[in-house]
CSV table of C-alpha atoms in Angstrom, one decimal:
chain,number,residue,atom,x,y,z
A,14,MET,CA,36.5,-17.4,110.2
A,15,LEU,CA,35.9,-15.1,113.1
A,16,ASN,CA,38.5,-15.9,115.7
A,17,GLN,CA,36.9,-14.9,119.0
A,18,SER,CA,40.0,-15.5,121.0
A,19,HIS,CA,41.6,-12.5,119.4
A,20,LEU,CA,38.6,-10.2,119.9
A,21,PRO,CA,38.7,-7.6,122.6
A,22,HIS,CA,36.3,-7.9,125.6
A,23,HIS,CA,32.9,-6.4,125.4
A,24,THR,CA,32.5,-2.7,126.4
A,25,GLU,CA,29.6,-0.4,126.5
A,26,TYR,CA,28.4,0.7,123.0
A,27,PRO,CA,28.1,3.0,121.3
A,28,PRO,CA,31.4,4.3,122.6
A,29,LYS,CA,31.4,7.8,124.0
A,30,ASP,CA,34.4,8.8,121.8
A,31,SER,CA,36.0,7.3,118.7
A,32,SER,CA,39.4,6.7,120.5
A,33,SER,CA,37.8,3.9,122.6
A,34,PHE,CA,36.5,2.2,119.5
A,35,ILE,CA,39.8,2.5,117.6
A,36,GLU,CA,41.7,1.0,120.6
A,37,ARG,CA,39.6,-2.1,120.3
A,38,LEU,CA,40.7,-2.5,116.7
A,39,ARG,CA,44.5,-2.2,117.4
A,40,PRO,CA,46.1,-5.3,115.7
A,41,ASP,CA,47.9,-7.9,117.7
A,42,PRO,CA,51.4,-8.4,116.3
A,43,GLY,CA,51.7,-11.7,118.1
A,44,VAL,CA,49.3,-13.5,115.8
A,45,SER,CA,49.9,-14.7,112.2
A,46,GLU,CA,46.5,-13.5,111.0
A,47,PRO,CA,46.9,-10.6,108.5
A,48,VAL,CA,46.2,-7.1,109.9
A,49,TYR,CA,43.3,-6.5,107.5
A,50,GLN,CA,41.7,-9.8,108.6
A,51,GLN,CA,42.0,-8.9,112.3
A,52,LEU,CA,40.2,-5.6,111.6
A,53,LEU,CA,37.6,-7.3,109.5
A,54,ASN,CA,36.9,-10.0,112.1
A,55,ARG,CA,36.6,-7.5,115.0
A,56,ILE,CA,34.3,-5.0,113.2
A,57,SER,CA,32.2,-7.8,111.8
A,58,TRP,CA,31.8,-9.4,115.2
A,59,MET,CA,30.8,-6.0,116.7
A,60,ILE,CA,28.1,-5.6,114.0
A,61,LEU,CA,26.7,-9.1,114.1
A,62,SER,CA,26.6,-9.2,117.9
A,63,GLY,CA,24.8,-5.8,118.0
A,64,GLU,CA,27.6,-4.0,119.9
A,65,ILE,CA,27.7,-1.2,117.4
A,66,PRO,CA,24.3,-0.2,116.1
A,67,GLU,CA,23.0,0.7,112.7
A,68,GLY,CA,24.1,4.2,111.8
A,69,PHE,CA,27.3,4.1,113.9
A,70,SER,CA,30.0,6.1,112.1
A,71,LEU,CA,33.3,4.3,111.5
A,72,PRO,CA,36.5,6.3,111.3
A,73,SER,CA,37.6,7.3,107.8
A,74,GLU,CA,40.3,5.2,106.1
A,75,ARG,CA,42.9,7.9,106.7
A,76,THR,CA,41.9,8.4,110.4
A,77,LEU,CA,42.0,4.7,111.2
A,78,ALA,CA,45.2,4.1,109.4
A,79,GLU,CA,47.0,6.9,111.1
A,80,ALA,CA,45.6,6.0,114.6
A,81,LEU,CA,46.7,2.4,114.3
A,82,ASN,CA,50.0,3.1,112.4
A,83,ILE,CA,49.1,0.9,109.5
A,84,SER,CA,48.7,1.5,105.8
A,85,ARG,CA,45.6,3.0,104.3
A,86,THR,CA,45.6,0.2,101.8
A,87,THR,CA,45.1,-2.3,104.7
A,88,VAL,CA,42.1,-0.3,106.0
A,89,ARG,CA,40.6,0.1,102.5
A,90,ARG,CA,40.8,-3.7,102.0
A,91,CYS,CA,38.9,-4.3,105.3
A,92,TYR,CA,36.3,-1.7,104.4
A,93,ASP,CA,35.9,-3.0,100.9
A,94,GLU,CA,35.1,-6.5,102.3
A,95,LEU,CA,32.6,-5.0,104.8
A,96,ARG,CA,30.9,-3.3,101.9
A,97,ALA,CA,30.8,-6.5,100.0
A,98,GLN,CA,29.1,-8.2,102.9
A,99,ASP,CA,26.6,-5.3,103.1
A,100,HIS,CA,27.8,-4.4,106.7
A,101,ILE,CA,28.7,-0.8,105.9
A,102,SER,CA,27.8,1.9,103.4
A,103,THR,CA,29.6,5.1,102.4
A,104,HIS,CA,27.7,8.4,102.4
A,105,GLY,CA,30.1,11.0,101.0
A,106,ARG,CA,31.0,13.7,103.6
A,107,LEU,CA,28.9,11.8,106.2
A,108,GLY,CA,31.4,9.0,106.2
A,109,VAL,CA,31.1,5.3,106.6
A,110,LYS,CA,28.0,4.0,108.4
A,111,VAL,CA,27.2,0.6,109.9
A,112,LYS,CA,24.3,-1.3,108.3
A,113,SER,CA,22.9,-3.7,110.8
A,114,PRO,CA,21.5,-6.9,109.2
A,115,PRO,CA,17.7,-7.1,109.2
A,116,ARG,CA,16.7,-9.6,111.9
A,117,ILE,CA,13.6,-11.8,112.1
A,118,SER,CA,12.3,-12.1,115.6
A,119,PRO,CA,9.7,-14.8,116.0
A,120,GLN,CA,8.0,-15.2,119.4
A,121,MET,CA,8.8,-18.5,121.2
A,122,GLY,CA,6.4,-20.3,123.5
A,123,ARG,CA,4.0,-22.0,121.1
A,124,LEU,CA,4.6,-25.0,118.8
A,125,LYS,CA,4.5,-23.9,115.2
A,126,GLY,CA,6.3,-24.8,111.9
A,127,PHE,CA,8.3,-22.6,109.7
A,128,THR,CA,5.4,-21.9,107.3
A,129,GLU,CA,3.2,-20.5,110.1
A,130,GLU,CA,6.1,-18.6,111.7
A,131,MET,CA,6.8,-16.8,108.4
A,132,ARG,CA,3.2,-15.9,107.9
A,133,GLU,CA,2.9,-14.5,111.4
A,134,LEU,CA,5.9,-12.2,110.6
A,135,GLY,CA,4.2,-11.1,107.4
A,136,MET,CA,6.7,-12.9,105.2
A,137,GLN,CA,6.1,-15.3,102.3
A,138,PRO,CA,7.4,-18.8,103.1
A,139,SER,CA,8.8,-21.1,100.4
A,140,THR,CA,10.9,-24.2,100.3
A,141,LEU,CA,13.7,-25.6,98.1
A,142,LEU,CA,13.7,-29.3,98.4
A,143,LEU,CA,17.1,-30.9,98.4
A,144,GLU,CA,16.3,-34.4,99.3
A,145,ARG,CA,13.2,-36.5,99.9
A,146,ALA,CA,13.6,-40.2,100.7
A,147,ILE,CA,12.0,-43.1,102.6
A,148,VAL,CA,14.8,-44.3,104.8
A,149,GLN,CA,15.7,-46.9,107.5
A,150,ASP,CA,18.3,-45.4,109.9
A,151,ARG,CA,19.4,-47.1,113.1
A,152,THR,CA,20.3,-43.9,114.8
A,153,VAL,CA,17.0,-42.2,113.9
A,154,SER,CA,15.0,-45.3,114.9
A,155,SER,CA,16.7,-45.1,118.3
A,156,LEU,CA,15.6,-41.4,118.7
A,157,PHE,CA,12.0,-42.4,118.0
A,158,GLY,CA,12.1,-45.5,120.1
A,159,ARG,CA,11.3,-47.6,117.0
A,160,PRO,CA,12.9,-50.9,115.8
A,161,SER,CA,15.8,-50.5,113.4
A,162,THR,CA,13.6,-51.7,110.5
A,163,ALA,CA,11.2,-48.8,110.9
A,164,GLU,CA,10.8,-46.4,108.0
A,165,PHE,CA,10.9,-42.6,108.1
A,166,LEU,CA,10.3,-39.8,105.6
A,167,LYS,CA,13.5,-37.8,105.4
A,168,LEU,CA,13.4,-34.3,104.1
A,169,VAL,CA,16.3,-32.0,103.5
A,170,ARG,CA,15.1,-28.5,102.7
A,171,ILE,CA,16.2,-24.9,102.4
A,172,ARG,CA,13.5,-22.7,104.1
A,173,LEU,CA,13.1,-19.2,102.6
A,174,GLY,CA,11.2,-16.1,103.8
A,175,ASP,CA,10.5,-13.6,101.0
A,176,GLU,CA,12.9,-15.6,98.8
A,177,ILE,CA,15.8,-15.2,101.3
A,178,PRO,CA,17.3,-18.5,102.5
A,179,LEU,CA,16.9,-18.5,106.3
A,180,SER,CA,17.6,-22.1,107.3
A,181,ARG,CA,18.8,-25.4,106.1
A,182,GLU,CA,16.7,-28.2,107.7
A,183,CYS,CA,16.9,-31.9,108.0
A,184,ALA,CA,13.7,-33.5,109.3
A,185,TRP,CA,12.5,-37.1,109.8
A,186,TYR,CA,8.8,-38.2,110.2
A,187,ASP,CA,7.6,-41.6,111.6
A,188,LEU,CA,5.8,-43.4,108.8
A,189,THR,CA,4.6,-46.0,111.2
A,190,LEU,CA,2.3,-43.3,112.8
A,191,ALA,CA,1.7,-41.3,109.6
A,192,PRO,CA,2.0,-43.6,106.5
A,193,GLU,CA,0.1,-41.0,104.4
A,194,LEU,CA,3.3,-38.8,104.5
A,195,ALA,CA,4.9,-41.2,102.1
A,196,ASN,CA,2.8,-39.6,99.4
A,197,TRP,CA,3.0,-36.0,100.6
A,198,ASP,CA,4.2,-33.6,97.9
A,199,VAL,CA,6.0,-31.5,100.5
A,200,SER,CA,4.0,-28.4,99.8
A,201,GLY,CA,2.7,-26.3,102.6
A,202,SER,CA,3.0,-27.1,106.2
A,203,ALA,CA,3.9,-30.6,107.5
A,204,TYR,CA,2.0,-29.9,110.7
A,205,ALA,CA,-1.2,-29.0,108.7
A,206,PHE,CA,-0.8,-32.2,106.6
A,207,LEU,CA,-0.4,-34.3,109.7
A,208,GLN,CA,-3.6,-32.9,111.2
A,209,GLU,CA,-5.7,-32.8,108.0
A,210,HIS,CA,-4.6,-36.0,106.3
A,211,CYS,CA,-3.2,-38.2,109.0
A,212,GLY,CA,-5.5,-37.3,111.9
A,213,ILE,CA,-2.5,-36.6,114.1
A,214,ILE,CA,-2.8,-33.7,116.6
A,215,LEU,CA,0.5,-32.4,117.9
A,216,THR,CA,0.6,-31.3,121.5
A,217,HIS,CA,4.2,-30.3,122.4
A,218,ALA,CA,7.8,-30.4,121.5
A,219,ASP,CA,11.2,-30.5,123.3
A,220,GLN,CA,13.4,-28.0,121.6
A,221,SER,CA,17.0,-26.8,122.1
A,222,ILE,CA,18.9,-23.9,120.5
A,223,GLU,CA,22.6,-23.5,120.5
A,224,ALA,CA,25.2,-21.3,118.8
A,225,VAL,CA,27.3,-22.9,116.1
A,226,MET,CA,29.4,-21.9,113.0
A,227,ASN,CA,28.0,-23.0,109.7
A,228,ASN,CA,29.6,-25.8,107.8
A,229,GLN,CA,30.4,-25.7,104.0
A,230,VAL,CA,27.1,-27.1,102.9
A,231,GLU,CA,25.2,-24.4,104.9
A,232,ALA,CA,27.6,-21.7,103.7
A,233,GLU,CA,26.6,-22.5,100.2
A,234,ALA,CA,22.9,-22.5,101.0
A,235,PHE,CA,23.2,-19.1,102.7
A,236,GLY,CA,25.6,-17.6,100.2
A,237,PHE,CA,28.4,-17.1,102.9
A,238,ASP,CA,32.0,-17.1,101.6
A,239,LYS,CA,33.3,-18.1,105.0
A,240,PRO,CA,32.0,-19.6,108.3
A,241,GLU,CA,29.5,-17.3,110.1
A,242,PRO,CA,27.6,-17.6,113.5
A,243,CYS,CA,24.4,-19.6,113.2
A,244,LEU,CA,21.7,-21.0,115.5
A,245,LEU,CA,21.2,-24.8,115.6
A,246,LEU,CA,17.7,-25.8,116.5
A,247,LYS,CA,16.9,-29.4,117.4
A,248,ARG,CA,13.2,-30.4,118.0
A,249,LYS,CA,11.4,-33.5,119.0
A,250,THR,CA,7.6,-33.2,118.3
A,251,TYR,CA,5.0,-35.4,120.0
A,252,SER,CA,1.4,-36.3,119.2
A,253,VAL,CA,-1.6,-36.2,121.6
A,254,ALA,CA,-1.4,-40.0,121.7
A,255,GLY,CA,2.1,-39.8,123.1
A,256,PRO,CA,4.6,-41.0,120.5
A,257,MET,CA,7.2,-38.8,118.8
A,258,VAL,CA,6.2,-37.9,115.3
A,259,GLU,CA,9.0,-35.6,114.1
A,260,TYR,CA,12.6,-35.0,114.7
A,261,VAL,CA,14.2,-32.0,113.1
A,262,GLU,CA,17.6,-30.3,113.0
A,263,GLY,CA,17.6,-26.8,111.5
A,264,THR,CA,20.5,-24.4,111.1
A,265,PHE,CA,19.3,-20.8,111.0
A,266,ARG,CA,21.6,-17.9,109.8
A,267,GLY,CA,22.7,-15.8,112.8
A,268,ASP,CA,22.8,-12.6,110.8
A,269,ALA,CA,19.1,-12.6,110.3
A,270,TYR,CA,17.4,-14.6,113.1
A,271,THR,CA,16.7,-13.6,116.7
A,272,TYR,CA,14.3,-15.6,118.9
A,273,ARG,CA,12.2,-13.7,121.4
A,274,VAL,CA,11.0,-15.3,124.7
A,275,LYS,CA,8.2,-13.8,126.8
A,276,LEU,CA,8.9,-14.4,130.5
A,277,GLN,CA,6.1,-14.4,133.1
A,278,VAL,CA,6.6,-13.2,136.6
């Protein structure tokens, strides 16, 4: 797990000389974390946060080991792990280069589902259905303002773009408003089904996005071998008639997802 309390403060990047970068990697002897793990955490965080860009040259194993007065084996272990995570690549005499993760940057400001969002970005959407059930849930009923006996369609899905798992999503739909959803085969867009088969027009949503670390279930879905930064999206979606139709919580992988917001003057 990336321990942010042991990370150095942000400075301007890319650095003007390699010595400033190396100083930021100097291990802290006052913590119990292994030296290779400290190096790995700091470099990974710089890459994932965008502080060091794609193509940035890392010091050679020998140079970094000598500068930090640590063993070359320790540096090699760190670099091997970074290669395994596809964060760096080696180019012979050109040295070790940073590989920034590809990022998906959907435009915010309009209500749209995952399927439409992927198609706008030129990606092929697909879904891995983990759970589909008709449920009664007191907490969910309260969110929707329904009695505790109300029934909801619960979906737990992995959402993929070009066969890459991008989010793990839990969604609930009010079957009182849209009983036809009980027979939906969960193919295509839920929003399109609501409009075409239930006659429900969606007008707006209240949405929040916050930074989180993924849990074990999400790590397995994304293929992470340890906790990584993610984005947690929570959305309440409303129909033109007024009632809330959908509540969804989706965890998006932070190494691939960036939301863009257009601000008007």
